[in-house]
């Protein structure tokens, strides 16, 4: 008999993760705000649920992949939230990119309810999720991490442990998104300057992506920014802006002056202000810099 | 009989390059401002020269690896400069990191003198030079590039052609140094913020260096910045500041607003102001950020 897992959040990332779990043999109790998204999954391997509480009923694990801190908090503590039904000793595997203090707060609430919260934000775009190539960062109690690992391994290329403090994985996730955004800004600045000197920005991007900056971020986003091709959208400016806001919040909370974070936040805010919230975040940086430079 | 090449500039990078050329069988006519540096080379393979003009006498190629635009210009056009003696049709292979307009100006002067100038700035630290692992960026006339390639290949892992416009390779080199500096700043900001949240900055740096940012820059400088170990010095803050100034100059010349470039310039200037011009440039970023953050 298949093990049943609760699953909440069929966004761009949640959907391929849910499919990986189904492929690995799990049965899912699925809740999603937009119900029609559930139809994309193999219906013989899922049970449709009308609320987070229903998805969390009688399971040992519930996974959430949600857009932000507020939605996750509501999903946990709302009138029809997870905490209403999640069994004793069950584990909430939380994959959303949220602030570490939200993670700590939710972990406390789960503890009071007799179950556990595991921070497990992931790195990777939807195609990486589909290919089970996510990097999953975890932090929390040792036995909780141990219990959740087999599930996380169904959708990850690697599960990396950042210790017992529950918010640590979220700090790493936010740091990483900050570094991705900084990489896009620096490529946009460098390639636009090169272009204005008459150097082919595609050749420059290819050179750096194959040499000093021979890493996935610089190859994929480097090509998009060099070619000024920002479609299809993989990750929206709106979500990028949420991350940039989290970075500023963490900068303030920890009293770490981060001048790059201010520029990144501003860059995304310009694109939001122009109503392009749905544009790929690479466009916010790439087009932001070329627009400023008049090309 | 060995081919003789002129060689000027035995700095941290020039010395291993000169040694590679000697190992490849060339005889060098060497000039260096500090004469004692010449003693490091195999004396049977070199001729000591008292001036740039002497080093350029009767050769088909002269290589310069100098600290900045002013020193290079003086070496070319000074009273005892290269142009006084360099034969007709000879080629000046210029490896220094300089502004594209200086390259264009020197190329014009060489043309008037009946010989040629090849922009060929290199990427790589001294150990990479010693291992013949430099990336050499070239731009200039096709036949000049073709003629110089066998020499450049003695010291490079790859020679990359950026076209006919002589300043293009310099634009690429300056863009690359800007991106390296931006990478150090962003790692310093991210790792310091993580540290202040109680996350081990070494583990964070290792994670990113092995995953999303799996490239030489993030591994080597990431480790230094994470561990706050800035010795031995590979590239000084003074030289980094020169590069950052060149980036600002190019930003202004090309009318490309580059907010990251302003922050980078300021970061290096702080370290210069504190009298730490000889510190590794990674210290300027790493210690600059931790100092600001009070850790």
mmCIF file of N, CA and C in Angstrom, chain A residues 100 123 135 137 158 160-162 165 168 171-176 178-183 185-187 189-194 196-199 203-204 207-208 210-218 247 250-251 253-261 263-264 267 289 292-293, chain B residues 100 123 135 137 158 160-162 165 168 171-176 178-183 185-187 189-194 196-199 203-204 207-208 210-218 247 249-251 253-261 263-264 267 289 292-293:
data_model
loop_
_atom_site.group_PDB
_atom_site.id
_atom_site.type_symbol
_atom_site.label_atom_id
_atom_site.label_comp_id
_atom_site.label_asym_id
_atom_site.label_seq_id
_atom_site.Cartn_x
_atom_site.Cartn_y
_atom_site.Cartn_z
ATOM 1 N N UNK A 100 13.496 33.692 7.967
ATOM 2 C CA UNK A 100 13.827 32.749 9.038
ATOM 3 C C UNK A 100 12.952 32.930 10.288
ATOM 4 N N UNK A 123 16.573 25.125 -4.281
ATOM 5 C CA UNK A 123 17.139 25.917 -5.377
ATOM 6 C C UNK A 123 16.903 25.175 -6.685
ATOM 7 N N UNK A 135 18.418 21.471 -5.521
ATOM 8 C CA UNK A 135 19.243 21.419 -4.327
ATOM 9 C C UNK A 135 18.331 21.804 -3.164
ATOM 10 N N UNK A 137 17.849 22.614 0.749
ATOM 11 C CA UNK A 137 18.565 23.028 1.962
ATOM 12 C C UNK A 137 17.659 22.761 3.156
ATOM 13 N N UNK A 158 20.499 16.791 -4.435
ATOM 14 C CA UNK A 158 21.264 16.749 -3.197
ATOM 15 C C UNK A 158 20.463 17.427 -2.092
ATOM 16 N N UNK A 160 21.092 19.245 1.467
ATOM 17 C CA UNK A 160 22.218 19.796 2.230
ATOM 18 C C UNK A 160 21.725 20.261 3.598
ATOM 19 N N UNK A 161 22.429 19.820 4.632
ATOM 20 C CA UNK A 161 22.016 20.048 6.018
ATOM 21 C C UNK A 161 22.702 21.298 6.585
ATOM 22 N N UNK A 162 21.909 22.271 7.013
ATOM 23 C CA UNK A 162 22.466 23.497 7.592
ATOM 24 C C UNK A 162 22.233 23.585 9.106
ATOM 25 N N UNK A 165 19.239 24.818 13.876
ATOM 26 C CA UNK A 165 18.455 26.058 13.997
ATOM 27 C C UNK A 165 17.511 26.164 12.792
ATOM 28 N N UNK A 168 17.918 28.524 9.593
ATOM 29 C CA UNK A 168 19.195 28.620 8.863
ATOM 30 C C UNK A 168 19.057 28.323 7.361
ATOM 31 N N UNK A 171 17.832 31.312 5.632
ATOM 32 C CA UNK A 171 18.875 32.333 5.465
ATOM 33 C C UNK A 171 19.723 31.989 4.233
ATOM 34 N N UNK A 172 20.073 30.710 4.098
ATOM 35 C CA UNK A 172 20.886 30.279 2.953
ATOM 36 C C UNK A 172 20.116 30.479 1.646
ATOM 37 N N UNK A 173 18.845 30.122 1.663
ATOM 38 C CA UNK A 173 18.026 30.275 0.445
ATOM 39 C C UNK A 173 17.945 31.748 0.030
ATOM 40 N N UNK A 174 17.706 32.607 0.993
ATOM 41 C CA UNK A 174 17.590 34.039 0.669
ATOM 42 C C UNK A 174 18.948 34.597 0.226
ATOM 43 N N UNK A 175 20.017 34.134 0.868
ATOM 44 C CA UNK A 175 21.368 34.549 0.434
ATOM 45 C C UNK A 175 21.617 34.129 -1.004
ATOM 46 N N UNK A 176 21.201 32.927 -1.344
ATOM 47 C CA UNK A 176 21.411 32.421 -2.698
ATOM 48 C C UNK A 176 20.623 33.211 -3.724
ATOM 49 N N UNK A 178 19.698 36.224 -3.433
ATOM 50 C CA UNK A 178 20.395 37.513 -3.508
ATOM 51 C C UNK A 178 21.598 37.405 -4.457
ATOM 52 N N UNK A 179 22.348 36.339 -4.332
ATOM 53 C CA UNK A 179 23.534 36.186 -5.193
ATOM 54 C C UNK A 179 23.146 35.967 -6.658
ATOM 55 N N UNK A 180 22.049 35.279 -6.890
ATOM 56 C CA UNK A 180 21.571 35.114 -8.273
ATOM 57 C C UNK A 180 21.181 36.484 -8.842
ATOM 58 N N UNK A 181 20.468 37.259 -8.046
ATOM 59 C CA UNK A 181 20.045 38.582 -8.507
ATOM 60 C C UNK A 181 21.256 39.494 -8.738
ATOM 61 N N UNK A 182 22.220 39.429 -7.832
ATOM 62 C CA UNK A 182 23.428 40.243 -8.005
ATOM 63 C C UNK A 182 24.171 39.828 -9.278
ATOM 64 N N UNK A 183 24.155 38.537 -9.565
ATOM 65 C CA UNK A 183 24.824 38.051 -10.775
ATOM 66 C C UNK A 183 24.149 38.599 -12.028
ATOM 67 N N UNK A 185 22.389 41.406 -12.229
ATOM 68 C CA UNK A 185 22.684 42.843 -12.302
ATOM 69 C C UNK A 185 24.092 43.066 -12.856
ATOM 70 N N UNK A 186 25.057 42.316 -12.365
ATOM 71 C CA UNK A 186 26.438 42.570 -12.813
ATOM 72 C C UNK A 186 26.628 42.185 -14.264
ATOM 73 N N UNK A 187 25.982 41.093 -14.697
ATOM 74 C CA UNK A 187 26.083 40.742 -16.118
ATOM 75 C C UNK A 187 25.418 41.808 -16.981
ATOM 76 N N UNK A 189 25.034 44.961 -16.348
ATOM 77 C CA UNK A 189 25.879 46.159 -16.405
ATOM 78 C C UNK A 189 27.086 45.931 -17.322
ATOM 79 N N UNK A 190 27.747 44.792 -17.149
ATOM 80 C CA UNK A 190 28.970 44.534 -17.915
ATOM 81 C C UNK A 190 28.663 44.367 -19.409
ATOM 82 N N UNK A 191 27.632 43.594 -19.718
ATOM 83 C CA UNK A 191 27.359 43.303 -21.127
ATOM 84 C C UNK A 191 26.817 44.531 -21.858
ATOM 85 N N UNK A 192 26.088 45.369 -21.119
ATOM 86 C CA UNK A 192 25.571 46.587 -21.752
ATOM 87 C C UNK A 192 26.708 47.569 -22.015
ATOM 88 N N UNK A 193 27.611 47.679 -21.068
ATOM 89 C CA UNK A 193 28.773 48.548 -21.271
ATOM 90 C C UNK A 193 29.591 48.041 -22.465
ATOM 91 N N UNK A 194 29.802 46.735 -22.531
ATOM 92 C CA UNK A 194 30.549 46.175 -23.667
ATOM 93 C C UNK A 194 29.835 46.488 -24.986
ATOM 94 N N UNK A 196 27.918 48.940 -25.690
ATOM 95 C CA UNK A 196 28.044 50.354 -26.043
ATOM 96 C C UNK A 196 29.441 50.707 -26.558
ATOM 97 N N UNK A 197 30.403 49.829 -26.301
ATOM 98 C CA UNK A 197 31.736 49.987 -26.895
ATOM 99 C C UNK A 197 31.851 49.208 -28.203
ATOM 100 N N UNK A 198 30.733 48.672 -28.677
ATOM 101 C CA UNK A 198 30.761 47.983 -29.966
ATOM 102 C C UNK A 198 31.198 46.528 -29.892
ATOM 103 N N UNK A 199 31.255 45.974 -28.678
ATOM 104 C CA UNK A 199 31.632 44.563 -28.525
ATOM 105 C C UNK A 199 30.341 43.731 -28.467
ATOM 106 N N UNK A 203 28.990 37.313 -27.469
ATOM 107 C CA UNK A 203 30.316 36.694 -27.426
ATOM 108 C C UNK A 203 30.949 36.900 -26.042
ATOM 109 N N UNK A 204 30.718 38.067 -25.472
ATOM 110 C CA UNK A 204 31.244 38.341 -24.128
ATOM 111 C C UNK A 204 30.615 37.387 -23.108
ATOM 112 N N UNK A 207 31.949 33.898 -23.543
ATOM 113 C CA UNK A 207 33.323 33.792 -23.018
ATOM 114 C C UNK A 207 33.314 33.634 -21.496
ATOM 115 N N UNK A 208 32.630 34.521 -20.804
ATOM 116 C CA UNK A 208 32.645 34.439 -19.336
ATOM 117 C C UNK A 208 31.951 33.163 -18.836
ATOM 118 N N UNK A 210 31.937 30.361 -20.191
ATOM 119 C CA UNK A 210 32.769 29.180 -20.442
ATOM 120 C C UNK A 210 34.096 29.207 -19.690
ATOM 121 N N UNK A 211 34.387 30.313 -19.030
ATOM 122 C CA UNK A 211 35.711 30.442 -18.408
ATOM 123 C C UNK A 211 35.586 30.776 -16.912
ATOM 124 N N UNK A 212 35.841 32.022 -16.542
ATOM 125 C CA UNK A 212 35.850 32.401 -15.129
ATOM 126 C C UNK A 212 34.516 32.168 -14.440
ATOM 127 N N UNK A 213 33.436 32.307 -15.200
ATOM 128 C CA UNK A 213 32.102 32.210 -14.608
ATOM 129 C C UNK A 213 31.363 30.998 -15.163
ATOM 130 N N UNK A 214 32.092 29.904 -15.200
ATOM 131 C CA UNK A 214 31.581 28.659 -15.777
ATOM 132 C C UNK A 214 30.647 27.948 -14.786
ATOM 133 N N UNK A 215 29.494 28.571 -14.528
ATOM 134 C CA UNK A 215 28.520 28.026 -13.571
ATOM 135 C C UNK A 215 27.121 28.220 -14.151
ATOM 136 N N UNK A 216 26.167 27.389 -13.722
ATOM 137 C CA UNK A 216 24.822 27.413 -14.311
ATOM 138 C C UNK A 216 24.205 28.808 -14.395
ATOM 139 N N UNK A 217 24.303 29.571 -13.316
ATOM 140 C CA UNK A 217 23.688 30.903 -13.253
ATOM 141 C C UNK A 217 24.169 31.798 -14.396
ATOM 142 N N UNK A 218 25.462 31.739 -14.671
ATOM 143 C CA UNK A 218 26.035 32.651 -15.663
ATOM 144 C C UNK A 218 25.790 32.162 -17.081
ATOM 145 N N UNK A 247 15.600 40.004 1.534
ATOM 146 C CA UNK A 247 17.026 40.289 1.731
ATOM 147 C C UNK A 247 17.189 41.585 2.545
ATOM 148 N N UNK A 250 16.323 40.966 6.118
ATOM 149 C CA UNK A 250 17.383 40.238 6.823
ATOM 150 C C UNK A 250 18.600 41.140 7.066
ATOM 151 N N UNK A 251 18.883 41.995 6.080
ATOM 152 C CA UNK A 251 19.977 42.964 6.232
ATOM 153 C C UNK A 251 19.721 43.859 7.445
ATOM 154 N N UNK A 253 17.464 43.238 10.015
ATOM 155 C CA UNK A 253 17.379 42.448 11.254
ATOM 156 C C UNK A 253 18.760 42.103 11.795
ATOM 157 N N UNK A 254 19.671 41.746 10.880
ATOM 158 C CA UNK A 254 20.994 41.286 11.325
ATOM 159 C C UNK A 254 21.996 42.430 11.413
ATOM 160 N N UNK A 255 21.553 43.621 11.045
ATOM 161 C CA UNK A 255 22.446 44.784 10.988
ATOM 162 C C UNK A 255 23.686 44.480 10.137
ATOM 163 N N UNK A 256 23.424 44.089 8.906
ATOM 164 C CA UNK A 256 24.487 43.871 7.926
ATOM 165 C C UNK A 256 24.265 44.828 6.753
ATOM 166 N N UNK A 257 25.027 45.900 6.692
ATOM 167 C CA UNK A 257 24.883 46.802 5.535
ATOM 168 C C UNK A 257 25.189 46.045 4.239
ATOM 169 N N UNK A 258 24.244 46.065 3.282
ATOM 170 C CA UNK A 258 24.379 45.321 2.032
ATOM 171 C C UNK A 258 24.039 46.234 0.858
ATOM 172 N N UNK A 259 25.004 47.055 0.436
ATOM 173 C CA UNK A 259 24.687 48.033 -0.614
ATOM 174 C C UNK A 259 24.186 47.405 -1.923
ATOM 175 N N UNK A 260 24.686 46.224 -2.269
ATOM 176 C CA UNK A 260 24.181 45.568 -3.490
ATOM 177 C C UNK A 260 22.683 45.247 -3.353
ATOM 178 N N UNK A 261 22.278 44.863 -2.129
ATOM 179 C CA UNK A 261 20.874 44.494 -1.923
ATOM 180 C C UNK A 261 19.948 45.688 -2.166
ATOM 181 N N UNK A 263 20.482 48.163 -4.308
ATOM 182 C CA UNK A 263 20.400 48.388 -5.756
ATOM 183 C C UNK A 263 19.482 47.351 -6.405
ATOM 184 N N UNK A 264 19.601 46.112 -5.966
ATOM 185 C CA UNK A 264 18.769 45.041 -6.518
ATOM 186 C C UNK A 264 17.293 45.308 -6.234
ATOM 187 N N UNK A 267 16.105 48.017 -8.488
ATOM 188 C CA UNK A 267 15.996 47.551 -9.877
ATOM 189 C C UNK A 267 14.667 46.826 -10.098
ATOM 190 N N UNK A 289 18.802 47.696 -17.061
ATOM 191 C CA UNK A 289 20.103 48.318 -17.348
ATOM 192 C C UNK A 289 20.137 48.886 -18.773
ATOM 193 N N UNK A 292 18.094 52.088 -18.901
ATOM 194 C CA UNK A 292 18.847 53.193 -18.282
ATOM 195 C C UNK A 292 19.939 53.710 -19.222
ATOM 196 N N UNK A 293 20.513 52.787 -19.980
ATOM 197 C CA UNK A 293 21.645 53.142 -20.839
ATOM 198 C C UNK A 293 21.196 53.604 -22.224
ATOM 199 N N UNK B 100 40.433 51.062 -23.243
ATOM 200 C CA UNK B 100 40.408 50.845 -24.701
ATOM 201 C C UNK B 100 40.902 52.054 -25.491
ATOM 202 N N UNK B 123 43.462 36.935 -18.396
ATOM 203 C CA UNK B 123 42.776 36.611 -17.145
ATOM 204 C C UNK B 123 43.506 35.486 -16.444
ATOM 205 N N UNK B 135 43.687 32.831 -19.674
ATOM 206 C CA UNK B 135 42.807 33.087 -20.801
ATOM 207 C C UNK B 135 43.259 34.414 -21.414
ATOM 208 N N UNK B 137 42.723 37.357 -24.100
ATOM 209 C CA UNK B 137 41.729 37.998 -24.972
ATOM 210 C C UNK B 137 42.463 38.886 -25.958
ATOM 211 N N UNK B 158 43.818 29.233 -23.453
ATOM 212 C CA UNK B 158 42.978 29.541 -24.607
ATOM 213 C C UNK B 158 43.206 30.992 -25.019
ATOM 214 N N UNK B 160 41.294 33.934 -27.018
ATOM 215 C CA UNK B 160 39.941 34.232 -27.507
ATOM 216 C C UNK B 160 39.962 35.536 -28.293
ATOM 217 N N UNK B 161 39.385 35.465 -29.495
ATOM 218 C CA UNK B 161 39.441 36.580 -30.444
ATOM 219 C C UNK B 161 38.192 37.464 -30.327
ATOM 220 N N UNK B 162 38.368 38.738 -30.003
ATOM 221 C CA UNK B 162 37.240 39.658 -29.895
ATOM 222 C C UNK B 162 37.185 40.657 -31.049
ATOM 223 N N UNK B 165 38.530 45.530 -33.837
ATOM 224 C CA UNK B 165 38.622 46.816 -33.142
ATOM 225 C C UNK B 165 39.585 46.664 -31.964
ATOM 226 N N UNK B 168 38.655 46.346 -28.096
ATOM 227 C CA UNK B 168 37.601 45.426 -27.630
ATOM 228 C C UNK B 168 38.077 44.468 -26.549
ATOM 229 N N UNK B 171 38.045 46.150 -23.296
ATOM 230 C CA UNK B 171 36.696 46.293 -22.744
ATOM 231 C C UNK B 171 36.282 44.987 -22.055
ATOM 232 N N UNK B 172 36.582 43.868 -22.704
ATOM 233 C CA UNK B 172 36.236 42.560 -22.127
ATOM 234 C C UNK B 172 37.019 42.328 -20.826
ATOM 235 N N UNK B 173 38.288 42.644 -20.845
ATOM 236 C CA UNK B 173 39.116 42.456 -19.646
ATOM 237 C C UNK B 173 38.590 43.296 -18.479
ATOM 238 N N UNK B 174 38.261 44.543 -18.753
ATOM 239 C CA UNK B 174 37.764 45.413 -17.685
ATOM 240 C C UNK B 174 36.387 44.941 -17.207
ATOM 241 N N UNK B 175 35.562 44.486 -18.144
ATOM 242 C CA UNK B 175 34.250 43.918 -17.763
ATOM 243 C C UNK B 175 34.440 42.724 -16.847
ATOM 244 N N UNK B 176 35.397 41.886 -17.177
ATOM 245 C CA UNK B 176 35.643 40.687 -16.376
ATOM 246 C C UNK B 176 36.129 41.030 -14.983
ATOM 247 N N UNK B 178 35.536 43.724 -13.414
ATOM 248 C CA UNK B 178 34.349 44.270 -12.742
ATOM 249 C C UNK B 178 33.483 43.131 -12.205
ATOM 250 N N UNK B 179 33.278 42.100 -13.008
ATOM 251 C CA UNK B 179 32.437 40.978 -12.573
ATOM 252 C C UNK B 179 33.094 40.192 -11.425
ATOM 253 N N UNK B 180 34.409 40.082 -11.463
ATOM 254 C CA UNK B 180 35.104 39.419 -10.343
ATOM 255 C C UNK B 180 34.914 40.236 -9.061
ATOM 256 N N UNK B 181 35.075 41.539 -9.186
ATOM 257 C CA UNK B 181 34.917 42.398 -8.012
ATOM 258 C C UNK B 181 33.477 42.363 -7.496
ATOM 259 N N UNK B 182 32.517 42.389 -8.409
ATOM 260 C CA UNK B 182 31.111 42.316 -7.999
ATOM 261 C C UNK B 182 30.834 40.986 -7.296
ATOM 262 N N UNK B 183 31.478 39.919 -7.771
ATOM 263 C CA UNK B 183 31.288 38.600 -7.145
ATOM 264 C C UNK B 183 31.823 38.604 -5.713
ATOM 265 N N UNK B 185 32.130 41.250 -3.739
ATOM 266 C CA UNK B 185 31.235 42.080 -2.920
ATOM 267 C C UNK B 185 29.981 41.297 -2.548
ATOM 268 N N UNK B 186 29.398 40.607 -3.519
ATOM 269 C CA UNK B 186 28.138 39.926 -3.211
ATOM 270 C C UNK B 186 28.349 38.753 -2.270
ATOM 271 N N UNK B 187 29.460 38.040 -2.424
ATOM 272 C CA UNK B 187 29.741 36.963 -1.478
ATOM 273 C C UNK B 187 29.971 37.534 -0.081
ATOM 274 N N UNK B 189 28.798 40.257 1.222
ATOM 275 C CA UNK B 189 27.515 40.678 1.804
ATOM 276 C C UNK B 189 26.698 39.464 2.252
ATOM 277 N N UNK B 190 26.591 38.457 1.379
ATOM 278 C CA UNK B 190 25.750 37.292 1.682
ATOM 279 C C UNK B 190 26.316 36.496 2.859
ATOM 280 N N UNK B 191 27.618 36.250 2.841
ATOM 281 C CA UNK B 191 28.201 35.395 3.873
ATOM 282 C C UNK B 191 28.222 36.090 5.229
ATOM 283 N N UNK B 192 28.380 37.402 5.211
ATOM 284 C CA UNK B 192 28.368 38.144 6.469
ATOM 285 C C UNK B 192 26.956 38.171 7.062
ATOM 286 N N UNK B 193 25.979 38.361 6.200
ATOM 287 C CA UNK B 193 24.589 38.328 6.678
ATOM 288 C C UNK B 193 24.279 36.947 7.274
ATOM 289 N N UNK B 194 24.693 35.896 6.577
ATOM 290 C CA UNK B 194 24.460 34.527 7.084
ATOM 291 C C UNK B 194 25.143 34.349 8.445
ATOM 292 N N UNK B 196 25.811 36.544 10.665
ATOM 293 C CA UNK B 196 25.109 37.277 11.715
ATOM 294 C C UNK B 196 23.801 36.597 12.112
ATOM 295 N N UNK B 197 23.312 35.692 11.270
ATOM 296 C CA UNK B 197 22.157 34.868 11.645
ATOM 297 C C UNK B 197 22.602 33.543 12.276
ATOM 298 N N UNK B 198 23.907 33.422 12.528
ATOM 299 C CA UNK B 198 24.383 32.217 13.193
ATOM 300 C C UNK B 198 24.650 31.048 12.260
ATOM 301 N N UNK B 199 24.671 31.301 10.950
ATOM 302 C CA UNK B 199 24.961 30.235 9.997
ATOM 303 C C UNK B 199 26.456 30.261 9.675
ATOM 304 N N UNK B 203 30.428 26.949 5.526
ATOM 305 C CA UNK B 203 29.534 25.937 4.936
ATOM 306 C C UNK B 203 28.688 26.559 3.828
ATOM 307 N N UNK B 204 28.268 27.799 4.039
ATOM 308 C CA UNK B 204 27.485 28.491 3.009
ATOM 309 C C UNK B 204 28.325 28.674 1.744
ATOM 310 N N UNK B 207 28.800 25.391 -0.030
ATOM 311 C CA UNK B 207 27.568 24.983 -0.717
ATOM 312 C C UNK B 207 27.423 25.717 -2.046
ATOM 313 N N UNK B 208 27.516 27.032 -2.022
ATOM 314 C CA UNK B 208 27.329 27.781 -3.271
ATOM 315 C C UNK B 208 28.442 27.483 -4.280
ATOM 316 N N UNK B 210 29.920 24.788 -4.725
ATOM 317 C CA UNK B 210 29.763 23.450 -5.302
ATOM 318 C C UNK B 210 28.480 23.281 -6.097
ATOM 319 N N UNK B 211 27.619 24.287 -6.073
ATOM 320 C CA UNK B 211 26.313 24.115 -6.718
ATOM 321 C C UNK B 211 26.054 25.232 -7.733
ATOM 322 N N UNK B 212 25.215 26.184 -7.380
ATOM 323 C CA UNK B 212 24.817 27.228 -8.327
ATOM 324 C C UNK B 212 25.995 28.057 -8.825
ATOM 325 N N UNK B 213 27.002 28.219 -7.959
ATOM 326 C CA UNK B 213 28.127 29.087 -8.302
ATOM 327 C C UNK B 213 29.416 28.269 -8.408
ATOM 328 N N UNK B 214 29.288 27.164 -9.101
ATOM 329 C CA UNK B 214 30.375 26.204 -9.244
ATOM 330 C C UNK B 214 31.390 26.667 -10.295
ATOM 331 N N UNK B 215 32.075 27.771 -9.999
ATOM 332 C CA UNK B 215 33.041 28.347 -10.941
ATOM 333 C C UNK B 215 34.267 28.809 -10.150
ATOM 334 N N UNK B 216 35.420 28.887 -10.824
ATOM 335 C CA UNK B 216 36.677 29.197 -10.119
ATOM 336 C C UNK B 216 36.592 30.408 -9.190
ATOM 337 N N UNK B 217 35.991 31.491 -9.672
ATOM 338 C CA UNK B 217 35.914 32.737 -8.900
ATOM 339 C C UNK B 217 35.257 32.521 -7.537
ATOM 340 N N UNK B 218 34.189 31.746 -7.543
ATOM 341 C CA UNK B 218 33.411 31.571 -6.309
ATOM 342 C C UNK B 218 34.053 30.564 -5.378
ATOM 343 N N UNK B 247 36.674 50.955 -14.786
ATOM 344 C CA UNK B 247 35.258 50.615 -15.013
ATOM 345 C C UNK B 247 34.415 51.893 -14.978
ATOM 346 N N UNK B 249 35.379 54.890 -15.565
ATOM 347 C CA UNK B 249 35.714 55.681 -16.752
ATOM 348 C C UNK B 249 34.945 55.151 -17.970
ATOM 349 N N UNK B 250 34.921 53.836 -18.125
ATOM 350 C CA UNK B 250 34.212 53.239 -19.260
ATOM 351 C C UNK B 250 32.701 53.441 -19.136
ATOM 352 N N UNK B 251 32.214 53.376 -17.900
ATOM 353 C CA UNK B 251 30.793 53.631 -17.661
ATOM 354 C C UNK B 251 30.424 55.041 -18.121
ATOM 355 N N UNK B 253 32.298 57.046 -20.229
ATOM 356 C CA UNK B 253 32.552 57.226 -21.666
ATOM 357 C C UNK B 253 31.412 56.668 -22.499
ATOM 358 N N UNK B 254 30.918 55.492 -22.098
ATOM 359 C CA UNK B 254 29.900 54.827 -22.904
ATOM 360 C C UNK B 254 28.481 55.211 -22.486
ATOM 361 N N UNK B 255 28.394 56.058 -21.456
ATOM 362 C CA UNK B 255 27.081 56.418 -20.901
ATOM 363 C C UNK B 255 26.265 55.182 -20.550
ATOM 364 N N UNK B 256 26.867 54.334 -19.724
ATOM 365 C CA UNK B 256 26.174 53.155 -19.190
ATOM 366 C C UNK B 256 26.110 53.278 -17.682
ATOM 367 N N UNK B 257 24.944 53.642 -17.144
ATOM 368 C CA UNK B 257 24.848 53.694 -15.676
ATOM 369 C C UNK B 257 25.109 52.311 -15.079
ATOM 370 N N UNK B 258 26.074 52.242 -14.145
ATOM 371 C CA UNK B 258 26.476 50.963 -13.546
ATOM 372 C C UNK B 258 26.528 51.106 -12.029
ATOM 373 N N UNK B 259 25.375 51.006 -11.381
ATOM 374 C CA UNK B 259 25.361 51.246 -9.929
ATOM 375 C C UNK B 259 26.289 50.319 -9.134
ATOM 376 N N UNK B 260 26.433 49.073 -9.559
ATOM 377 C CA UNK B 260 27.365 48.173 -8.853
ATOM 378 C C UNK B 260 28.797 48.702 -8.929
ATOM 379 N N UNK B 261 29.142 49.295 -10.071
ATOM 380 C CA UNK B 261 30.507 49.793 -10.245
ATOM 381 C C UNK B 261 30.822 50.905 -9.250
ATOM 382 N N UNK B 263 29.541 51.201 -6.210
ATOM 383 C CA UNK B 263 29.731 50.596 -4.883
ATOM 384 C C UNK B 263 31.108 49.939 -4.788
ATOM 385 N N UNK B 264 31.494 49.262 -5.852
ATOM 386 C CA UNK B 264 32.798 48.586 -5.878
ATOM 387 C C UNK B 264 33.930 49.597 -5.729
ATOM 388 N N UNK B 267 34.082 50.776 -2.224
ATOM 389 C CA UNK B 267 34.594 49.730 -1.320
ATOM 390 C C UNK B 267 36.132 49.712 -1.344
ATOM 391 N N UNK B 289 33.135 44.592 4.229
ATOM 392 C CA UNK B 289 31.755 44.281 4.623
ATOM 393 C C UNK B 289 31.668 43.879 6.095
ATOM 394 N N UNK B 292 32.010 46.956 8.278
ATOM 395 C CA UNK B 292 30.761 47.735 8.277
ATOM 396 C C UNK B 292 29.711 47.087 9.179
ATOM 397 N N UNK B 293 29.734 45.749 9.190
ATOM 398 C CA UNK B 293 28.700 45.016 9.931
ATOM 399 C C UNK B 293 29.089 44.780 11.389
#
